[in-house]
mmCIF file of C-alpha atoms in Angstrom:
data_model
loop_
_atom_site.group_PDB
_atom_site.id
_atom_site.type_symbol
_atom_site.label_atom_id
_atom_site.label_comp_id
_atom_site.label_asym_id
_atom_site.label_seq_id
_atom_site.Cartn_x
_atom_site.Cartn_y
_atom_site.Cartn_z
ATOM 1 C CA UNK V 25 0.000 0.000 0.000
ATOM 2 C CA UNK V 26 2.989 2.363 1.087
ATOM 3 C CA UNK V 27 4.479 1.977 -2.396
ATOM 4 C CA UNK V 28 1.121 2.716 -4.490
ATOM 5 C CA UNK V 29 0.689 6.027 -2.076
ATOM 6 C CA UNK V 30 4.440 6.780 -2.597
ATOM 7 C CA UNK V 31 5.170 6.204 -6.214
ATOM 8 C CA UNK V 32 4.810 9.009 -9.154
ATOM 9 C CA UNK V 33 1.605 9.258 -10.671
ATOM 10 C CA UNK V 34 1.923 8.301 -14.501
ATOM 11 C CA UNK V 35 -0.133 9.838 -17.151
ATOM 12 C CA UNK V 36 -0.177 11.106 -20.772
ATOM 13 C CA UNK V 37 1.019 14.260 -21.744
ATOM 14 C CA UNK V 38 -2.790 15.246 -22.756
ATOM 15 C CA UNK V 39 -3.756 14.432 -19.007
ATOM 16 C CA UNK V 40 -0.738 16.517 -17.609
ATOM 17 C CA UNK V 41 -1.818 19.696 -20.343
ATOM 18 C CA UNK V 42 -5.751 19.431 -19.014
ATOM 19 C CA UNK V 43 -4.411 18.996 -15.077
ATOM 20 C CA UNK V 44 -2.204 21.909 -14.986
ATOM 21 C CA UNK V 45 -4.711 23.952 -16.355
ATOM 22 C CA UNK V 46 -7.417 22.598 -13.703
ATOM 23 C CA UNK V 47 -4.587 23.747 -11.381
ATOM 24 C CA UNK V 48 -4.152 26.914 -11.980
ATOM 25 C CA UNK V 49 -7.908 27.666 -12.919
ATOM 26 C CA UNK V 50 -8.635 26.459 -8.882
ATOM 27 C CA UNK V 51 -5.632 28.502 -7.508
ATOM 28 C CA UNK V 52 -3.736 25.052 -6.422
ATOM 29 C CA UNK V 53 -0.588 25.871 -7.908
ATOM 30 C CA UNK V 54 0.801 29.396 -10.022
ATOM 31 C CA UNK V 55 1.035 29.762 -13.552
ATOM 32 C CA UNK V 56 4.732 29.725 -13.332
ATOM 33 C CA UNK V 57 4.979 26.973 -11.243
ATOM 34 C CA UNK V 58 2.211 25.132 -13.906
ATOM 35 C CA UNK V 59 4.752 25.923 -17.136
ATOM 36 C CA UNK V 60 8.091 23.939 -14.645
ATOM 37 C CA UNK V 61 5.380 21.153 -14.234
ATOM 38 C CA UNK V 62 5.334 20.521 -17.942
ATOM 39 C CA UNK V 63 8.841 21.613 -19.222
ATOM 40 C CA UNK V 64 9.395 18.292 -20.111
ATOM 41 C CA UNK V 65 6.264 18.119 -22.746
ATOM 42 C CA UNK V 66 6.664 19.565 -26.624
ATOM 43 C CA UNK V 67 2.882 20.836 -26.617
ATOM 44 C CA UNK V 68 3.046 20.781 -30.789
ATOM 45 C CA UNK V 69 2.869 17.165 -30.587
ATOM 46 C CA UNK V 70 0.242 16.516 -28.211
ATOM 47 C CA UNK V 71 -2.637 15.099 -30.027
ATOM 48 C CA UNK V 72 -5.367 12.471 -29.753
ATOM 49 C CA UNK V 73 -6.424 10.749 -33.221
ATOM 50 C CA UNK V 74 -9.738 8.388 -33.891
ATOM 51 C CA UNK V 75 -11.627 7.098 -35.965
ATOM 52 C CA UNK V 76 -14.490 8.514 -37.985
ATOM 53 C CA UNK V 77 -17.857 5.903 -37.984
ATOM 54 C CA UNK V 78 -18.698 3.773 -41.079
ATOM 55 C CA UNK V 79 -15.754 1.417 -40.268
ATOM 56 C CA UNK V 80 -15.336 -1.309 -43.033
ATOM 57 C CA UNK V 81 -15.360 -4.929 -41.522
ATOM 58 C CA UNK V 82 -12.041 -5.638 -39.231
ATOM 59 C CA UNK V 83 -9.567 -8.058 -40.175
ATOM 60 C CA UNK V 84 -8.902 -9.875 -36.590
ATOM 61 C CA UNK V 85 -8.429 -8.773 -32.992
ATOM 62 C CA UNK V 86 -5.429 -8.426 -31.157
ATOM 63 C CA UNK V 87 -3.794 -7.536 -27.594
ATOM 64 C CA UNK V 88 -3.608 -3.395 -27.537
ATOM 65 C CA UNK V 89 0.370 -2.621 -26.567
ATOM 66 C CA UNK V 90 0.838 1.209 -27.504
ATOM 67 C CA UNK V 91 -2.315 3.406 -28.271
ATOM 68 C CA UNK V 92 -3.105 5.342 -30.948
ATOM 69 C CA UNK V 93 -4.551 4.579 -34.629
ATOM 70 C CA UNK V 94 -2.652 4.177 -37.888
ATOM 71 C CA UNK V 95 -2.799 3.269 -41.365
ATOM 72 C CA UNK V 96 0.008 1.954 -43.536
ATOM 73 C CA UNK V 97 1.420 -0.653 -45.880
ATOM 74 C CA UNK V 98 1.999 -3.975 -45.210
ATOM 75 C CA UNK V 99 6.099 -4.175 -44.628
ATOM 76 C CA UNK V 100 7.366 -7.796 -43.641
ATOM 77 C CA UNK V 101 10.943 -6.497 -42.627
ATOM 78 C CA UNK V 102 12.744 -3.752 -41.518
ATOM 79 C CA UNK V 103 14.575 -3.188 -44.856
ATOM 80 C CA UNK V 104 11.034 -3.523 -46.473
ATOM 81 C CA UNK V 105 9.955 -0.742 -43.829
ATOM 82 C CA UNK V 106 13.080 1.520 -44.576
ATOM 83 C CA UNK V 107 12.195 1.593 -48.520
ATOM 84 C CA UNK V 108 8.861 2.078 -48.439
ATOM 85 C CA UNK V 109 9.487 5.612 -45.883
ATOM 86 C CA UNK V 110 11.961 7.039 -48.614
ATOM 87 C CA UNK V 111 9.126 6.475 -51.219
ATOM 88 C CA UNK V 112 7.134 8.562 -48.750
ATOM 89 C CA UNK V 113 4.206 5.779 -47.989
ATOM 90 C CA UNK V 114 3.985 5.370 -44.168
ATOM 91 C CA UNK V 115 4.874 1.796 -43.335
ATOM 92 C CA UNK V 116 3.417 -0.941 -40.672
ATOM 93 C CA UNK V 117 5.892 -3.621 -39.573
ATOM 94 C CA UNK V 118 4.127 -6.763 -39.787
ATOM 95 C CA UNK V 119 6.329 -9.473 -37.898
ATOM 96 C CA UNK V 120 5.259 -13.059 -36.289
ATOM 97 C CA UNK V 121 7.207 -11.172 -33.474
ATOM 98 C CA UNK V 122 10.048 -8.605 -33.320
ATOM 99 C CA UNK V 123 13.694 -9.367 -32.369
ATOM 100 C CA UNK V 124 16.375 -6.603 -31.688
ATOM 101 C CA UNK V 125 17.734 -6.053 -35.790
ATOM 102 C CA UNK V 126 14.354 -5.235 -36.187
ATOM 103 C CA UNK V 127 14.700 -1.525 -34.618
ATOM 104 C CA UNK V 128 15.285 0.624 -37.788
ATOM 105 C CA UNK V 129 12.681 -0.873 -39.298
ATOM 106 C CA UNK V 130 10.381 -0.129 -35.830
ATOM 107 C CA UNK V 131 11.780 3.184 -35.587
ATOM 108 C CA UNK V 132 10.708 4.353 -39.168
ATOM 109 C CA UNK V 133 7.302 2.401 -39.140
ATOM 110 C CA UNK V 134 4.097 4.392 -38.287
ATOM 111 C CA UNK V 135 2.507 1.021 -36.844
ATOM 112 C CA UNK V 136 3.459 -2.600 -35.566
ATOM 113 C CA UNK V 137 1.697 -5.363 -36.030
ATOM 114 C CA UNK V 138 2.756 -9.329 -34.527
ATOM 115 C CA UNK V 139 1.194 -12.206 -34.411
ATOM 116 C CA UNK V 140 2.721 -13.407 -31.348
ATOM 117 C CA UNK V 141 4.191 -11.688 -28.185
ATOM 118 C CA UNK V 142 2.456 -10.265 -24.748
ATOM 119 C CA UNK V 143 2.297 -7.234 -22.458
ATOM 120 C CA UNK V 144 6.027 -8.108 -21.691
ATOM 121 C CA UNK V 145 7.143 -8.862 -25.179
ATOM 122 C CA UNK V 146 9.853 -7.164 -27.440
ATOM 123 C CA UNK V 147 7.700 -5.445 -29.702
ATOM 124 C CA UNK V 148 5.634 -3.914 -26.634
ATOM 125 C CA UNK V 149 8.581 -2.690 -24.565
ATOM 126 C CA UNK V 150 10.098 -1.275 -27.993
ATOM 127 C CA UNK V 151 7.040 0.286 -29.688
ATOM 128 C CA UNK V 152 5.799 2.465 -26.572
ATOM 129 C CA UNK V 153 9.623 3.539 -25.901
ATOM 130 C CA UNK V 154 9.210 5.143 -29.447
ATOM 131 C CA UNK V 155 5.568 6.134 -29.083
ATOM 132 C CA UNK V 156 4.232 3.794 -32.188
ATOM 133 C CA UNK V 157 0.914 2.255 -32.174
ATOM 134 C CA UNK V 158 1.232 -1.384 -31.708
ATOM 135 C CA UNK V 159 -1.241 -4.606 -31.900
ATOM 136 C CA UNK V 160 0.460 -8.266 -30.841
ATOM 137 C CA UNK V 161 -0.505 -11.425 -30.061
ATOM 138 C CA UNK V 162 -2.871 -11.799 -33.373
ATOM 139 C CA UNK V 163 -3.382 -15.078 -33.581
ATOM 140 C CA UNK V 164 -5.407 -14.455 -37.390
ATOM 141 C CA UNK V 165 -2.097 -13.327 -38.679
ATOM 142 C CA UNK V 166 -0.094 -15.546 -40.679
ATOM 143 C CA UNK V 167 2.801 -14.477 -42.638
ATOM 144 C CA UNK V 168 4.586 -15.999 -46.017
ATOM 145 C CA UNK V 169 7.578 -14.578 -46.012
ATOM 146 C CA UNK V 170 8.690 -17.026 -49.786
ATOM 147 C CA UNK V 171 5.694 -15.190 -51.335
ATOM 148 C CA UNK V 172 5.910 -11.619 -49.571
ATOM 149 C CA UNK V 173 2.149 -11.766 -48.456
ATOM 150 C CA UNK V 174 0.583 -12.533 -45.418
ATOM 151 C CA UNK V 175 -3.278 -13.633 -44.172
ATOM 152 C CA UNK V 176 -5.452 -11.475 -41.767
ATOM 153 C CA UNK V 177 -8.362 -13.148 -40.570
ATOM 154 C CA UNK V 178 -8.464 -15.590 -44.145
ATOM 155 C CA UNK V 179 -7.646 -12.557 -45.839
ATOM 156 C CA UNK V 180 -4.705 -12.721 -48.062
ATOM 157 C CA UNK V 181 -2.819 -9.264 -48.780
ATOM 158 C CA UNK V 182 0.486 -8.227 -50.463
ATOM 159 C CA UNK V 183 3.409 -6.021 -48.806
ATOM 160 C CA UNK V 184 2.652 -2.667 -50.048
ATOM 161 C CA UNK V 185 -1.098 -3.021 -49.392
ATOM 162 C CA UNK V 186 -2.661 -0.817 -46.979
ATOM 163 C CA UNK V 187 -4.074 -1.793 -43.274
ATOM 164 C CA UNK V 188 -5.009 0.284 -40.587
ATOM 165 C CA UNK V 189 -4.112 -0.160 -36.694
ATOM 166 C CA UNK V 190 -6.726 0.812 -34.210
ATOM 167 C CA UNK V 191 -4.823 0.993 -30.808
ATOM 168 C CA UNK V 192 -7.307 2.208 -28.850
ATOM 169 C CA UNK V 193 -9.729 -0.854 -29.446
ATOM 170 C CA UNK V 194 -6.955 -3.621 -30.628
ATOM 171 C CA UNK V 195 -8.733 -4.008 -33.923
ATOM 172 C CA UNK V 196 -7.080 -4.816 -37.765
ATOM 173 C CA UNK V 197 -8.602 -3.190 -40.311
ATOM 174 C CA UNK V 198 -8.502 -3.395 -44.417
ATOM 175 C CA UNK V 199 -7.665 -0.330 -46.562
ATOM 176 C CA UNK V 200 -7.207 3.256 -44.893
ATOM 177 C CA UNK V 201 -9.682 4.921 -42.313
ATOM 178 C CA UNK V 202 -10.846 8.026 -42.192
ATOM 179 C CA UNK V 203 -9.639 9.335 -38.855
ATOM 180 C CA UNK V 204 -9.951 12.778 -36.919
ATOM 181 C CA UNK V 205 -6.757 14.747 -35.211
ATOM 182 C CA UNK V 206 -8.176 16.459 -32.105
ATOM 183 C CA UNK V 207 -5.872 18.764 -29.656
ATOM 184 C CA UNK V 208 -6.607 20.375 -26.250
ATOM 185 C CA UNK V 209 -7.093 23.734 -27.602
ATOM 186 C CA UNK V 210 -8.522 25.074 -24.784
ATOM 187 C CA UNK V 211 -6.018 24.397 -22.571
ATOM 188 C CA UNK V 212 -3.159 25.323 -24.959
ATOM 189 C CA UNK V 213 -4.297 28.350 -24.976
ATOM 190 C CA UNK V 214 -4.253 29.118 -21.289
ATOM 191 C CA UNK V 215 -0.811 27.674 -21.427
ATOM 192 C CA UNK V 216 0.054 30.241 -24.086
ATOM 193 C CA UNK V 217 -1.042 32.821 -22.214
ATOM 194 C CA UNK V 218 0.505 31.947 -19.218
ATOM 195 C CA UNK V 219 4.187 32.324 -20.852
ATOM 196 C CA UNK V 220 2.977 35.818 -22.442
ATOM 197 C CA UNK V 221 2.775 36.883 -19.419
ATOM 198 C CA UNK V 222 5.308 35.341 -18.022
ATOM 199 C CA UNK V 223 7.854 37.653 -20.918
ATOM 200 C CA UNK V 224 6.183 40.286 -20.620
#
């Protein structure tokens, strides 16, 4: 009990933005004191993406291990994942699991996708370290790696076609998906006007 009372709270950078802001707005803590809290957070990249309705049928199901929704092609290697980014088409690293010569190829992709692995596996530990949305553990994936193709749910696709990663609910889609970028405007703002302050 003494260690859950004792240890640092974790949450997202989102959570931090909309906290400090509660903060300040109930006189807990100071502007200034609000801006040190989250000098550690690049507010131009805090954003929140889902999906817009009408989703097409999903592919298969699979354990959630970094949030966040996607859409790429299919890449079955890291070399595979390294071409198709200096083409300039957003790549997902399909992979029965991930080893450790697989981290260029995990480092460029936009999305991971294994067909084995758990909450403790490579590909997990990996994929939120660099902030990538990542599905494992699908157990409708099945990958031919003499004929560059691989099945989803009795699907059969190519590398190079397109899927789509939905980290939030652990779900495979076909194709790309429409999705919406949302950001805590509201509370960017008050942040913004904090450090205008602050210089002036």
């Amino acid at each position: 009990m003494f260690l859950l009372q004792a240890r640092r709270a974790k949450h997202t950078n989102w959570a931090a933005i909309v906290i400090a802001v509660d903060m300040v707005n109930e006189a807990l803590v100071t502007p200034t004191q609000a801006l040190s809290q989250l000098g550690g957070i690049d507010l131009a990249t805090v954003i929140h993406i889902t999906i817009v309705a009408c989703l097409p049928k999903s592919l298969a199901r699979a354990q959630v291990a970094s949030m966040g929704v996607t859409t790429g092609v299919i890449a079955l290697d890291p070399s595979c994942v390294k071409r198709f980014s200096e083409a300039g088409k957003p790549a997902i690293l399909v992979r029965q699991d991930t080893v450790t010569t697989d981290i260029e190829g995990m480092a460029l992709a936009v999305g991971i996708l294994t067909a084995s692995g758990g909450c403790t596996s490579h590909a997990v530990v990996v994929a939120r370290q660099l902030g990538k949305v990542c599905l494992v553990a699908c157990t409708e994936l099945h990958i031919d790696m003499t004929r560059r193709q691989c099945t989803i749910g009795g699907i059969v696709l190519n590398e190079g076609d397109l899927i789509s990663l939905d980290g939030d609910g652990g779900v495979v889609y076909p194709g790309q998906l429409a999705i919406v970028t949302e950001r805590p405007d509201r509370s960017l703002a008050a942040i913004a006007s904090w450090r205008e302050a602050r210089a002036a």
